[in-house]
PDB file of C-alpha atoms in Angstrom:
ATOM      1  CA  GLY A1234      -0.128  -0.263   0.133  1.00 72.00           C
ATOM      2  CA  ALA A1235       0.850   3.458   0.269  1.00 84.00           C
ATOM      3  CA  SER A1236       3.329   4.691   2.855  1.00 89.00           C
ATOM      4  CA  ALA A1237       2.394   8.505   4.724  1.00 90.00           C
ATOM      5  CA  ILE A1238       4.617  10.699   5.321  1.00 88.00           C
ATOM      6  CA  PRO A1239       3.303  12.642   8.407  1.00 85.00           C
ATOM      7  CA  THR A1240       4.363  16.715   8.580  1.00 84.00           C
ATOM      8  CA  SER A1241       2.789  19.400   9.716  1.00 74.00           C
ATOM      9  CA  SER A1242       2.421  23.201   8.004  1.00 70.00           C
ATOM     10  CA  GLY A1243       5.859  25.117   8.278  1.00 73.00           C
ATOM     11  CA  ASN A1244       9.401  24.749   7.119  1.00 86.00           C
ATOM     12  CA  THR A1245       8.431  24.254   3.156  1.00 92.00           C
ATOM     13  CA  GLU A1246      11.911  24.385   2.283  1.00 93.00           C
ATOM     14  CA  ARG A1247      11.979  20.977   3.848  1.00 92.00           C
ATOM     15  CA  GLN A1248       9.029  19.654   3.088  1.00 92.00           C
ATOM     16  CA  ILE A1249       9.813  20.058  -0.287  1.00 95.00           C
ATOM     17  CA  GLU A1250      13.556  18.081  -0.082  1.00 95.00           C
ATOM     18  CA  LEU A1251      11.127  15.590   1.879  1.00 93.00           C
ATOM     19  CA  MET A1252       8.510  15.357  -1.294  1.00 94.00           C
ATOM     20  CA  GLN A1253      12.205  15.148  -4.210  1.00 96.00           C
ATOM     21  CA  ASP A1254      13.937  13.024  -1.986  1.00 95.00           C
ATOM     22  CA  LEU A1255      10.830  10.249  -1.272  1.00 94.00           C
ATOM     23  CA  GLY A1256       9.519  10.591  -4.435  1.00 95.00           C
ATOM     24  CA  SER A1257       5.905  11.433  -2.658  1.00 96.00           C
ATOM     25  CA  THR A1258       3.404  11.084  -5.650  1.00 97.00           C
ATOM     26  CA  ALA A1259       0.726  12.597  -3.905  1.00 97.00           C
ATOM     27  CA  MET A1260       0.094  15.835  -1.369  1.00 96.00           C
ATOM     28  CA  ALA A1261      -2.893  16.567   1.307  1.00 94.00           C
ATOM     29  CA  CYS A1262      -2.875  19.928   2.787  1.00 92.00           C
ATOM     30  CA  THR A1263      -5.385  23.062   2.343  1.00 91.00           C
ATOM     31  CA  PRO A1264      -5.539  24.747  -1.278  1.00 93.00           C
ATOM     32  CA  SER A1265      -3.939  27.783  -0.191  1.00 90.00           C
ATOM     33  CA  TYR A1266      -0.845  25.704   1.408  1.00 91.00           C
ATOM     34  CA  PHE A1267      -0.363  24.620  -1.862  1.00 94.00           C
ATOM     35  CA  LEU A1268      -0.350  27.450  -3.731  1.00 92.00           C
ATOM     36  CA  TYR A1269       2.182  28.460  -1.145  1.00 91.00           C
ATOM     37  CA  VAL A1270       4.635  25.640  -1.902  1.00 94.00           C
ATOM     38  CA  ASN A1271       4.373  26.354  -5.282  1.00 95.00           C
ATOM     39  CA  GLU A1272       5.506  29.421  -4.937  1.00 93.00           C
ATOM     40  CA  VAL A1273       8.365  28.433  -2.696  1.00 94.00           C
ATOM     41  CA  PHE A1274       8.969  25.900  -5.421  1.00 97.00           C
ATOM     42  CA  LYS A1275       9.576  29.132  -7.940  1.00 94.00           C
ATOM     43  CA  LYS A1276      11.917  30.978  -5.531  1.00 94.00           C
ATOM     44  CA  LEU A1277      14.061  28.065  -5.413  1.00 96.00           C
ATOM     45  CA  GLY A1278      13.966  27.928  -9.221  1.00 97.00           C
ATOM     46  CA  ILE A1279      12.688  24.620 -10.040  1.00 97.00           C
ATOM     47  CA  SER A1280       8.842  23.338 -10.568  1.00 97.00           C
ATOM     48  CA  ILE A1281       6.654  20.862  -9.365  1.00 98.00           C
ATOM     49  CA  ALA A1282       5.587  19.388 -12.465  1.00 96.00           C
ATOM     50  CA  ASP A1283       9.963  18.788 -13.378  1.00 97.00           C
ATOM     51  CA  ASP A1284      11.171  18.431 -10.363  1.00 97.00           C
ATOM     52  CA  THR A1285       8.935  16.272  -8.251  1.00 97.00           C
ATOM     53  CA  LYS A1286       7.059  12.596  -9.166  1.00 97.00           C
ATOM     54  CA  LEU A1287       3.792  14.501  -7.519  1.00 97.00           C
ATOM     55  CA  LYS A1288       1.035  13.200  -9.489  1.00 97.00           C
ATOM     56  CA  CYS A1289      -2.310  14.329  -7.192  1.00 97.00           C
ATOM     57  CA  GLY A1290      -3.410  16.804  -4.798  1.00 97.00           C
ATOM     58  CA  ILE A1291      -6.156  15.804  -2.089  1.00 97.00           C
ATOM     59  CA  PHE A1292      -7.457  19.472  -0.368  1.00 96.00           C
ATOM     60  CA  GLY A1293      -9.639  20.344   1.633  1.00 93.00           C
ATOM     61  CA  ALA A1294     -10.502  22.051   5.451  1.00 88.00           C
ATOM     62  CA  GLU A1295     -11.518  25.455   3.189  1.00 87.00           C
ATOM     63  CA  PRO A1296     -13.929  26.197   0.855  1.00 86.00           C
ATOM     64  CA  TRP A1297     -11.997  26.576  -2.686  1.00 90.00           C
ATOM     65  CA  SER A1298     -13.843  27.126  -6.522  1.00 91.00           C
ATOM     66  CA  GLU A1299     -13.558  25.165  -9.669  1.00 92.00           C
ATOM     67  CA  GLU A1300     -11.459  28.380 -10.822  1.00 91.00           C
ATOM     68  CA  MET A1301      -8.830  27.670  -8.668  1.00 93.00           C
ATOM     69  CA  ARG A1302      -8.755  23.639  -8.911  1.00 96.00           C
ATOM     70  CA  ARG A1303      -7.999  24.805 -12.696  1.00 95.00           C
ATOM     71  CA  ARG A1304      -5.430  27.190 -11.670  1.00 94.00           C
ATOM     72  CA  ILE A1305      -3.788  24.850  -9.602  1.00 96.00           C
ATOM     73  CA  GLU A1306      -3.434  21.899 -12.195  1.00 97.00           C
ATOM     74  CA  GLU A1307      -2.617  24.332 -15.044  1.00 95.00           C
ATOM     75  CA  GLN A1308       0.192  25.256 -12.772  1.00 94.00           C
ATOM     76  CA  THR A1309       1.476  22.594 -11.528  1.00 97.00           C
ATOM     77  CA  GLY A1310       0.192  19.425 -13.604  1.00 97.00           C
ATOM     78  CA  ILE A1311      -1.492  17.691 -11.384  1.00 98.00           C
ATOM     79  CA  LYS A1312      -4.907  16.400 -10.536  1.00 98.00           C
ATOM     80  CA  ALA A1313      -6.392  18.284  -8.155  1.00 98.00           C
ATOM     81  CA  TYR A1314      -9.203  16.628  -5.578  1.00 98.00           C
ATOM     82  CA  ASP A1315     -11.428  18.093  -3.457  1.00 97.00           C
ATOM     83  CA  ILE A1316     -12.159  15.786   0.102  1.00 96.00           C
ATOM     84  CA  PHE A1317     -14.519  16.836   3.264  1.00 94.00           C
ATOM     85  CA  GLY A1318     -13.875  16.219   6.691  1.00 91.00           C
ATOM     86  CA  THR A1319     -14.753  17.127   9.863  1.00 90.00           C
ATOM     87  CA  SER A1320     -12.912  16.366  13.781  1.00 88.00           C
ATOM     88  CA  GLU A1321     -15.874  15.743  15.171  1.00 88.00           C
ATOM     89  CA  ILE A1322     -16.612  12.666  13.389  1.00 88.00           C
ATOM     90  CA  SER A1323     -13.567  11.406  12.248  1.00 82.00           C
ATOM     91  CA  GLY A1324     -11.432  13.935  10.406  1.00 84.00           C
ATOM     92  CA  PRO A1325     -11.504  12.527   6.909  1.00 88.00           C
ATOM     93  CA  LEU A1326     -14.495  11.497   5.254  1.00 92.00           C
ATOM     94  CA  PHE A1327     -15.332  11.873   1.588  1.00 94.00           C
ATOM     95  CA  THR A1328     -13.681  12.470  -1.097  1.00 96.00           C
ATOM     96  CA  GLU A1329     -13.694  12.978  -4.774  1.00 97.00           C
ATOM     97  CA  CYS A1330     -13.528   9.971  -7.553  1.00 97.00           C
ATOM     98  CA  THR A1331     -11.202  10.565 -10.614  1.00 96.00           C
ATOM     99  CA  TYR A1332     -14.327  11.927 -12.573  1.00 97.00           C
ATOM    100  CA  GLN A1333     -13.953  15.270  -9.857  1.00 97.00           C
ATOM    101  CA  ASP A1334     -17.667  15.614 -10.469  1.00 96.00           C
ATOM    102  CA  GLY A1335     -18.795  15.761  -6.524  1.00 96.00           C
ATOM    103  CA  ILE A1336     -17.890  14.199  -3.185  1.00 97.00           C
ATOM    104  CA  HIS A1337     -19.210  10.551  -2.873  1.00 98.00           C
ATOM    105  CA  ILE A1338     -21.025   9.964   0.073  1.00 96.00           C
ATOM    106  CA  TRP A1339     -20.476   6.662   2.240  1.00 94.00           C
ATOM    107  CA  ALA A1340     -24.577   6.298   2.225  1.00 94.00           C
ATOM    108  CA  ASP A1341     -24.050   2.906   4.304  1.00 94.00           C
ATOM    109  CA  GLN A1342     -22.551   4.765   6.839  1.00 95.00           C
ATOM    110  CA  PHE A1343     -23.878   8.143   6.669  1.00 96.00           C
ATOM    111  CA  LEU A1344     -27.029   9.797   6.485  1.00 96.00           C
ATOM    112  CA  ILE A1345     -26.721  13.073   4.867  1.00 96.00           C
ATOM    113  CA  GLU A1346     -28.978  15.921   4.438  1.00 97.00           C
ATOM    114  CA  VAL A1347     -29.163  19.692   3.672  1.00 97.00           C
ATOM    115  CA  ILE A1348     -31.561  22.064   5.523  1.00 97.00           C
ATOM    116  CA  ASP A1349     -32.227  25.730   5.193  1.00 95.00           C
ATOM    117  CA  PRO A1350     -29.643  27.401   8.109  1.00 91.00           C
ATOM    118  CA  GLU A1351     -32.230  29.897   9.606  1.00 89.00           C
ATOM    119  CA  THR A1352     -35.486  27.754   9.590  1.00 94.00           C
ATOM    120  CA  GLY A1353     -34.100  23.946   9.999  1.00 94.00           C
ATOM    121  CA  GLU A1354     -36.277  23.094   7.012  1.00 96.00           C
ATOM    122  CA  GLN A1355     -34.770  19.990   5.037  1.00 96.00           C
ATOM    123  CA  LEU A1356     -34.277  21.138   1.154  1.00 96.00           C
ATOM    124  CA  ALA A1357     -34.289  19.365  -2.061  1.00 95.00           C
ATOM    125  CA  ASP A1358     -31.782  17.918  -4.295  1.00 94.00           C
ATOM    126  CA  GLY A1359     -30.293  20.570  -5.583  1.00 93.00           C
ATOM    127  CA  GLU A1360     -30.808  23.343  -3.289  1.00 95.00           C
ATOM    128  CA  ARG A1361     -28.296  24.999  -1.320  1.00 93.00           C
ATOM    129  CA  GLY A1362     -28.235  24.636   2.170  1.00 95.00           C
ATOM    130  CA  GLU A1363     -26.283  23.627   5.280  1.00 96.00           C
ATOM    131  CA  LEU A1364     -24.841  19.857   5.490  1.00 96.00           C
ATOM    132  CA  VAL A1365     -26.326  17.786   8.432  1.00 97.00           C
ATOM    133  CA  VAL A1366     -24.937  14.488   9.174  1.00 96.00           C
ATOM    134  CA  THR A1367     -26.064  11.668  11.107  1.00 96.00           C
ATOM    135  CA  THR A1368     -23.630   8.599  12.110  1.00 96.00           C
ATOM    136  CA  LEU A1369     -25.241   5.177  11.420  1.00 96.00           C
ATOM    137  CA  ALA A1370     -22.403   2.764  12.670  1.00 93.00           C
ATOM    138  CA  LYS A1371     -20.510   4.940  14.675  1.00 91.00           C
ATOM    139  CA  GLU A1372     -20.460   3.471  18.204  1.00 90.00           C
ATOM    140  CA  ALA A1373     -18.496   5.885  20.419  1.00 88.00           C
ATOM    141  CA  LEU A1374     -20.218   9.521  20.274  1.00 89.00           C
ATOM    142  CA  PRO A1375     -22.343   8.734  17.768  1.00 93.00           C
ATOM    143  CA  LEU A1376     -23.855  11.882  16.143  1.00 95.00           C
ATOM    144  CA  ILE A1377     -27.486  12.570  14.798  1.00 96.00           C
ATOM    145  CA  ARG A1378     -28.524  15.151  12.336  1.00 96.00           C
ATOM    146  CA  TYR A1379     -25.234  17.463  13.503  1.00 95.00           C
ATOM    147  CA  ARG A1380     -25.332  20.733  11.902  1.00 95.00           C
ATOM    148  CA  ILE A1381     -21.572  20.836  10.158  1.00 91.00           C
ATOM    149  CA  GLY A1382     -22.347  24.708   9.139  1.00 91.00           C
ATOM    150  CA  ASP A1383     -21.237  23.794   5.749  1.00 92.00           C
ATOM    151  CA  LEU A1384     -22.721  25.039   2.693  1.00 93.00           C
ATOM    152  CA  THR A1385     -23.251  22.380  -0.071  1.00 94.00           C
ATOM    153  CA  VAL A1386     -25.715  21.178  -2.383  1.00 96.00           C
ATOM    154  CA  ILE A1387     -26.983  17.370  -2.537  1.00 97.00           C
ATOM    155  CA  ARG A1388     -26.944  15.346  -5.527  1.00 95.00           C
ATOM    156  CA  SER A1389     -28.508  11.964  -6.215  1.00 92.00           C
ATOM    157  CA  GLY A1390     -28.018   9.906  -9.361  1.00 92.00           C
ATOM    158  CA  PRO A1391     -25.288   7.801 -10.879  1.00 95.00           C
ATOM    159  CA  CYS A1392     -21.831   9.330 -10.954  1.00 97.00           C
ATOM    160  CA  LYS A1393     -19.871   8.449 -14.426  1.00 97.00           C
ATOM    161  CA  CYS A1394     -17.552   5.999 -11.773  1.00 97.00           C
ATOM    162  CA  GLY A1395     -20.668   3.588 -11.477  1.00 97.00           C
ATOM    163  CA  ARG A1396     -21.273   4.689  -7.875  1.00 96.00           C
ATOM    164  CA  THR A1397     -24.702   5.163  -7.022  1.00 96.00           C
ATOM    165  CA  HIS A1398     -24.447   6.706  -3.350  1.00 95.00           C
ATOM    166  CA  PRO A1399     -25.452  10.357  -3.190  1.00 96.00           C
ATOM    167  CA  ARG A1400     -22.764  13.315  -3.647  1.00 97.00           C
ATOM    168  CA  ILE A1401     -22.098  16.416  -2.101  1.00 97.00           C
ATOM    169  CA  MET A1402     -21.232  19.490  -4.262  1.00 94.00           C
ATOM    170  CA  ARG A1403     -18.054  21.552  -3.689  1.00 89.00           C
ATOM    171  CA  ILE A1404     -18.549  23.615  -0.409  1.00 89.00           C
ATOM    172  CA  LEU A1405     -19.347  26.756  -1.000  1.00 84.00           C
ATOM    173  CA  GLY A1406     -18.441  28.282   2.167  1.00 83.00           C
ATOM    174  CA  ARG A1407     -19.561  28.220   5.809  1.00 85.00           C
ATOM    175  CA  THR A1408     -22.938  29.603   7.460  1.00 81.00           C
ATOM    176  CA  ASP A1409     -20.323  31.307   9.652  1.00 78.00           C
ATOM    177  CA  ASP A1410     -18.141  32.512   6.890  1.00 80.00           C
ATOM    178  CA  MET A1411     -21.056  34.849   5.262  1.00 84.00           C
ATOM    179  CA  ILE A1412     -20.384  38.379   5.773  1.00 87.00           C
ATOM    180  CA  ILE A1413     -23.611  41.201   5.336  1.00 88.00           C
ATOM    181  CA  VAL A1414     -22.615  44.285   3.372  1.00 90.00           C
ATOM    182  CA  ARG A1415     -24.985  46.511   3.038  1.00 87.00           C
ATOM    183  CA  GLY A1416     -27.943  43.959   3.090  1.00 86.00           C
ATOM    184  CA  ILE A1417     -26.338  41.689   0.931  1.00 89.00           C
ATOM    185  CA  ASN A1418     -24.827  37.949   1.834  1.00 87.00           C
ATOM    186  CA  VAL A1419     -21.241  37.833   0.622  1.00 90.00           C
ATOM    187  CA  PHE A1420     -19.664  34.863   0.273  1.00 88.00           C
ATOM    188  CA  PRO A1421     -15.729  34.504  -0.209  1.00 90.00           C
ATOM    189  CA  GLY A1422     -16.341  31.984  -2.673  1.00 88.00           C
ATOM    190  CA  GLN A1423     -17.864  33.775  -4.745  1.00 90.00           C
ATOM    191  CA  VAL A1424     -15.379  36.391  -4.651  1.00 94.00           C
ATOM    192  CA  GLU A1425     -12.895  33.579  -5.406  1.00 93.00           C
ATOM    193  CA  ALA A1426     -14.667  31.942  -8.557  1.00 92.00           C
ATOM    194  CA  VAL A1427     -14.789  35.745 -10.328  1.00 95.00           C
ATOM    195  CA  LEU A1428     -10.960  36.550  -9.542  1.00 95.00           C
ATOM    196  CA  MET A1429      -9.894  33.095 -10.863  1.00 94.00           C
ATOM    197  CA  ASP A1430     -11.699  34.004 -14.041  1.00 94.00           C
ATOM    198  CA  ILE A1431      -9.306  37.073 -14.487  1.00 95.00           C
ATOM    199  CA  PRO A1432      -5.960  35.656 -16.125  1.00 92.00           C
ATOM    200  CA  GLU A1433      -4.467  39.114 -14.754  1.00 93.00           C
ATOM    201  CA  VAL A1434      -4.820  38.504 -11.192  1.00 94.00           C
ATOM    202  CA  ALA A1435      -3.067  35.834  -8.881  1.00 93.00           C
ATOM    203  CA  GLU A1436      -4.746  33.491  -5.878  1.00 93.00           C
ATOM    204  CA  HIS A1437      -4.027  35.439  -3.179  1.00 94.00           C
ATOM    205  CA  TYR A1438      -6.815  37.975  -1.911  1.00 95.00           C
ATOM    206  CA  GLN A1439      -8.595  38.775   1.212  1.00 95.00           C
ATOM    207  CA  LEU A1440     -11.540  40.679   1.802  1.00 95.00           C
ATOM    208  CA  VAL A1441     -11.878  43.946   4.428  1.00 94.00           C
ATOM    209  CA  VAL A1442     -14.877  44.970   5.951  1.00 94.00           C
ATOM    210  CA  ASP A1443     -15.362  48.497   7.360  1.00 93.00           C
ATOM    211  CA  ARG A1444     -17.989  50.944   8.535  1.00 90.00           C
ATOM    212  CA  GLU A1445     -17.636  54.271   7.647  1.00 87.00           C
ATOM    213  CA  LYS A1446     -19.965  56.841   8.058  1.00 81.00           C
ATOM    214  CA  GLU A1447     -22.253  54.393   9.342  1.00 82.00           C
ATOM    215  CA  LEU A1448     -22.292  52.831   5.859  1.00 87.00           C
ATOM    216  CA  ASP A1449     -20.482  49.222   5.326  1.00 91.00           C
ATOM    217  CA  THR A1450     -17.737  48.968   2.756  1.00 93.00           C
ATOM    218  CA  LEU A1451     -16.146  46.139   1.209  1.00 95.00           C
ATOM    219  CA  ARG A1452     -12.792  46.666  -0.666  1.00 95.00           C
ATOM    220  CA  VAL A1453     -10.813  43.661  -2.272  1.00 96.00           C
ATOM    221  CA  GLN A1454      -7.663  43.037  -2.227  1.00 96.00           C
ATOM    222  CA  VAL A1455      -6.034  40.732  -4.816  1.00 96.00           C
ATOM    223  CA  GLU A1456      -2.543  39.974  -5.881  1.00 95.00           C
ATOM    224  CA  VAL A1457      -1.666  40.588  -9.536  1.00 94.00           C
ATOM    225  CA  THR A1458       1.007  38.419 -11.555  1.00 89.00           C
ATOM    226  CA  GLN A1459       4.599  39.610 -11.781  1.00 86.00           C
ATOM    227  CA  ASP A1460       4.434  40.762 -15.324  1.00 85.00           C
ATOM    228  CA  VAL A1461       1.216  42.797 -14.683  1.00 85.00           C
ATOM    229  CA  PHE A1462       2.671  44.344 -12.001  1.00 82.00           C
ATOM    230  CA  SER A1463       5.383  45.555 -14.129  1.00 74.00           C
ATOM    231  CA  ASP A1464       2.825  47.059 -16.656  1.00 71.00           C
ATOM    232  CA  LYS A1465       2.236  50.738 -16.794  1.00 81.00           C
ATOM    233  CA  ILE A1466       0.046  52.414 -14.229  1.00 84.00           C
ATOM    234  CA  SER A1467      -2.927  52.901 -16.914  1.00 85.00           C
ATOM    235  CA  ASP A1468      -2.859  49.139 -17.632  1.00 87.00           C
ATOM    236  CA  LEU A1469      -3.524  48.602 -13.862  1.00 90.00           C
ATOM    237  CA  MET A1470      -6.469  50.721 -13.600  1.00 92.00           C
ATOM    238  CA  VAL A1471      -7.975  49.300 -16.990  1.00 93.00           C
ATOM    239  CA  LEU A1472      -7.403  45.940 -14.848  1.00 94.00           C
ATOM    240  CA  GLU A1473      -8.835  47.340 -11.696  1.00 95.00           C
ATOM    241  CA  LYS A1474     -11.908  48.440 -13.561  1.00 95.00           C
ATOM    242  CA  LYS A1475     -12.360  45.483 -15.244  1.00 96.00           C
ATOM    243  CA  VAL A1476     -12.171  43.685 -11.480  1.00 96.00           C
ATOM    244  CA  THR A1477     -14.581  45.933 -10.073  1.00 96.00           C
ATOM    245  CA  LYS A1478     -16.913  45.547 -12.903  1.00 96.00           C
ATOM    246  CA  ALA A1479     -17.176  41.847 -12.702  1.00 96.00           C
ATOM    247  CA  LEU A1480     -17.616  41.475  -8.698  1.00 96.00           C
ATOM    248  CA  GLN A1481     -20.529  44.077  -8.812  1.00 94.00           C
ATOM    249  CA  THR A1482     -22.056  41.531 -11.327  1.00 94.00           C
ATOM    250  CA  VAL A1483     -21.884  39.185  -9.285  1.00 93.00           C
ATOM    251  CA  LEU A1484     -21.885  40.649  -5.694  1.00 92.00           C
ATOM    252  CA  ASN A1485     -25.007  43.039  -6.752  1.00 91.00           C
ATOM    253  CA  ILE A1486     -22.873  45.659  -4.755  1.00 90.00           C
ATOM    254  CA  SER A1487     -20.330  47.350  -5.454  1.00 91.00           C
ATOM    255  CA  ALA A1488     -16.552  46.914  -4.080  1.00 94.00           C
ATOM    256  CA  ARG A1489     -13.178  48.875  -4.213  1.00 95.00           C
ATOM    257  CA  VAL A1490     -10.396  46.618  -5.878  1.00 96.00           C
ATOM    258  CA  GLU A1491      -6.913  46.858  -4.621  1.00 96.00           C
ATOM    259  CA  LEU A1492      -4.666  45.407  -6.834  1.00 95.00           C
ATOM    260  CA  VAL A1493      -1.446  44.865  -5.126  1.00 94.00           C
ATOM    261  CA  GLU A1494       2.425  43.870  -5.731  1.00 92.00           C
ATOM    262  CA  PRO A1495       2.730  39.582  -5.707  1.00 91.00           C
ATOM    263  CA  GLY A1496       3.607  38.591  -2.035  1.00 91.00           C
ATOM    264  CA  THR A1497       1.807  41.245  -0.314  1.00 94.00           C
ATOM    265  CA  ILE A1498      -0.820  39.265   0.894  1.00 94.00           C
ATOM    266  CA  PRO A1499       0.301  37.111   4.485  1.00 90.00           C
ATOM    267  CA  ARG A1500       0.390  33.745   3.691  1.00 87.00           C
ATOM    268  CA  SER A1501      -0.940  30.980   5.287  1.00 81.00           C
ATOM    269  CA  MET A1502       0.603  27.410   6.731  1.00 78.00           C
ATOM    270  CA  GLY A1503      -3.253  26.397   7.222  1.00 78.00           C
ATOM    271  CA  LYS A1504      -6.227  27.761   6.483  1.00 83.00           C
ATOM    272  CA  ALA A1505      -5.862  31.017   4.716  1.00 86.00           C
ATOM    273  CA  GLN A1506      -7.749  34.118   6.397  1.00 87.00           C
ATOM    274  CA  ARG A1507      -9.732  35.527   3.716  1.00 91.00           C
ATOM    275  CA  VAL A1508     -11.935  37.988   5.657  1.00 90.00           C
ATOM    276  CA  ILE A1509     -11.160  40.972   7.931  1.00 91.00           C
ATOM    277  CA  ASP A1510     -14.130  42.442   9.500  1.00 90.00           C
ATOM    278  CA  LYS A1511     -12.887  45.131  10.862  1.00 89.00           C
ATOM    279  CA  ARG A1512     -16.984  46.247  12.091  1.00 86.00           C
ATOM    280  CA  LYS A1513     -16.265  43.483  15.083  1.00 69.00           C
ATOM    281  CA  ILE A1514     -12.672  45.041  16.340  1.00 56.00           C
TER     282      ILE A1514
END
């Protein structure tokens, strides 16, 4: 079977050495940490595609978009798979198959539902809501209709791989991740999906919510790629307007966009901090 090499986050250069020396073919971590690992590879003058045997990444513990998956795969040459888990049950629980079309549920072990996070009403397949899990075979600390706090959609019906158990679609965010700006619900995942569709911006961003003169404001800081940052100021202004318009179309509110140079936004060895809400400070 496969050998597991347990390492904690941090000391990234040492982890890269281990990856190369031991010929690692898979890596499990948060997607934001993998992006940081890829940055360190570049700083060392090497690449994941050419200088490792890495074939796939298993990423979870924080929401990430389909657009982010596409970028990871294009930049590194690996296949990126989504995994879902929760420490209250047993850590990692469900993951995708090679078709990458939803996270497969072990229906003989877990009963899953999606509910309206405000009313608790059970929702139908295809409706977005909060994931609720009941353990069917757990003898120690069984959980009944346990509210996970993650937002997703259930999809029934067979997968292309042949499995017939239900699937959940990509985690869209957490109920406590949602921020309300001027009466509009905003999820970091919505912002990420927009940003990752714009080639000139990089993968690192942060939302800053504040209150000025009794009015909520949303500021989106996003790094641009190195070649774009070296361009003329006028080109950056055009890009800023492009990002602003794209965000307003999806969010239905105006946000102030700040394009910053690569490396400006703090990197995380664990879960990325996507939102800074200064209204609570």
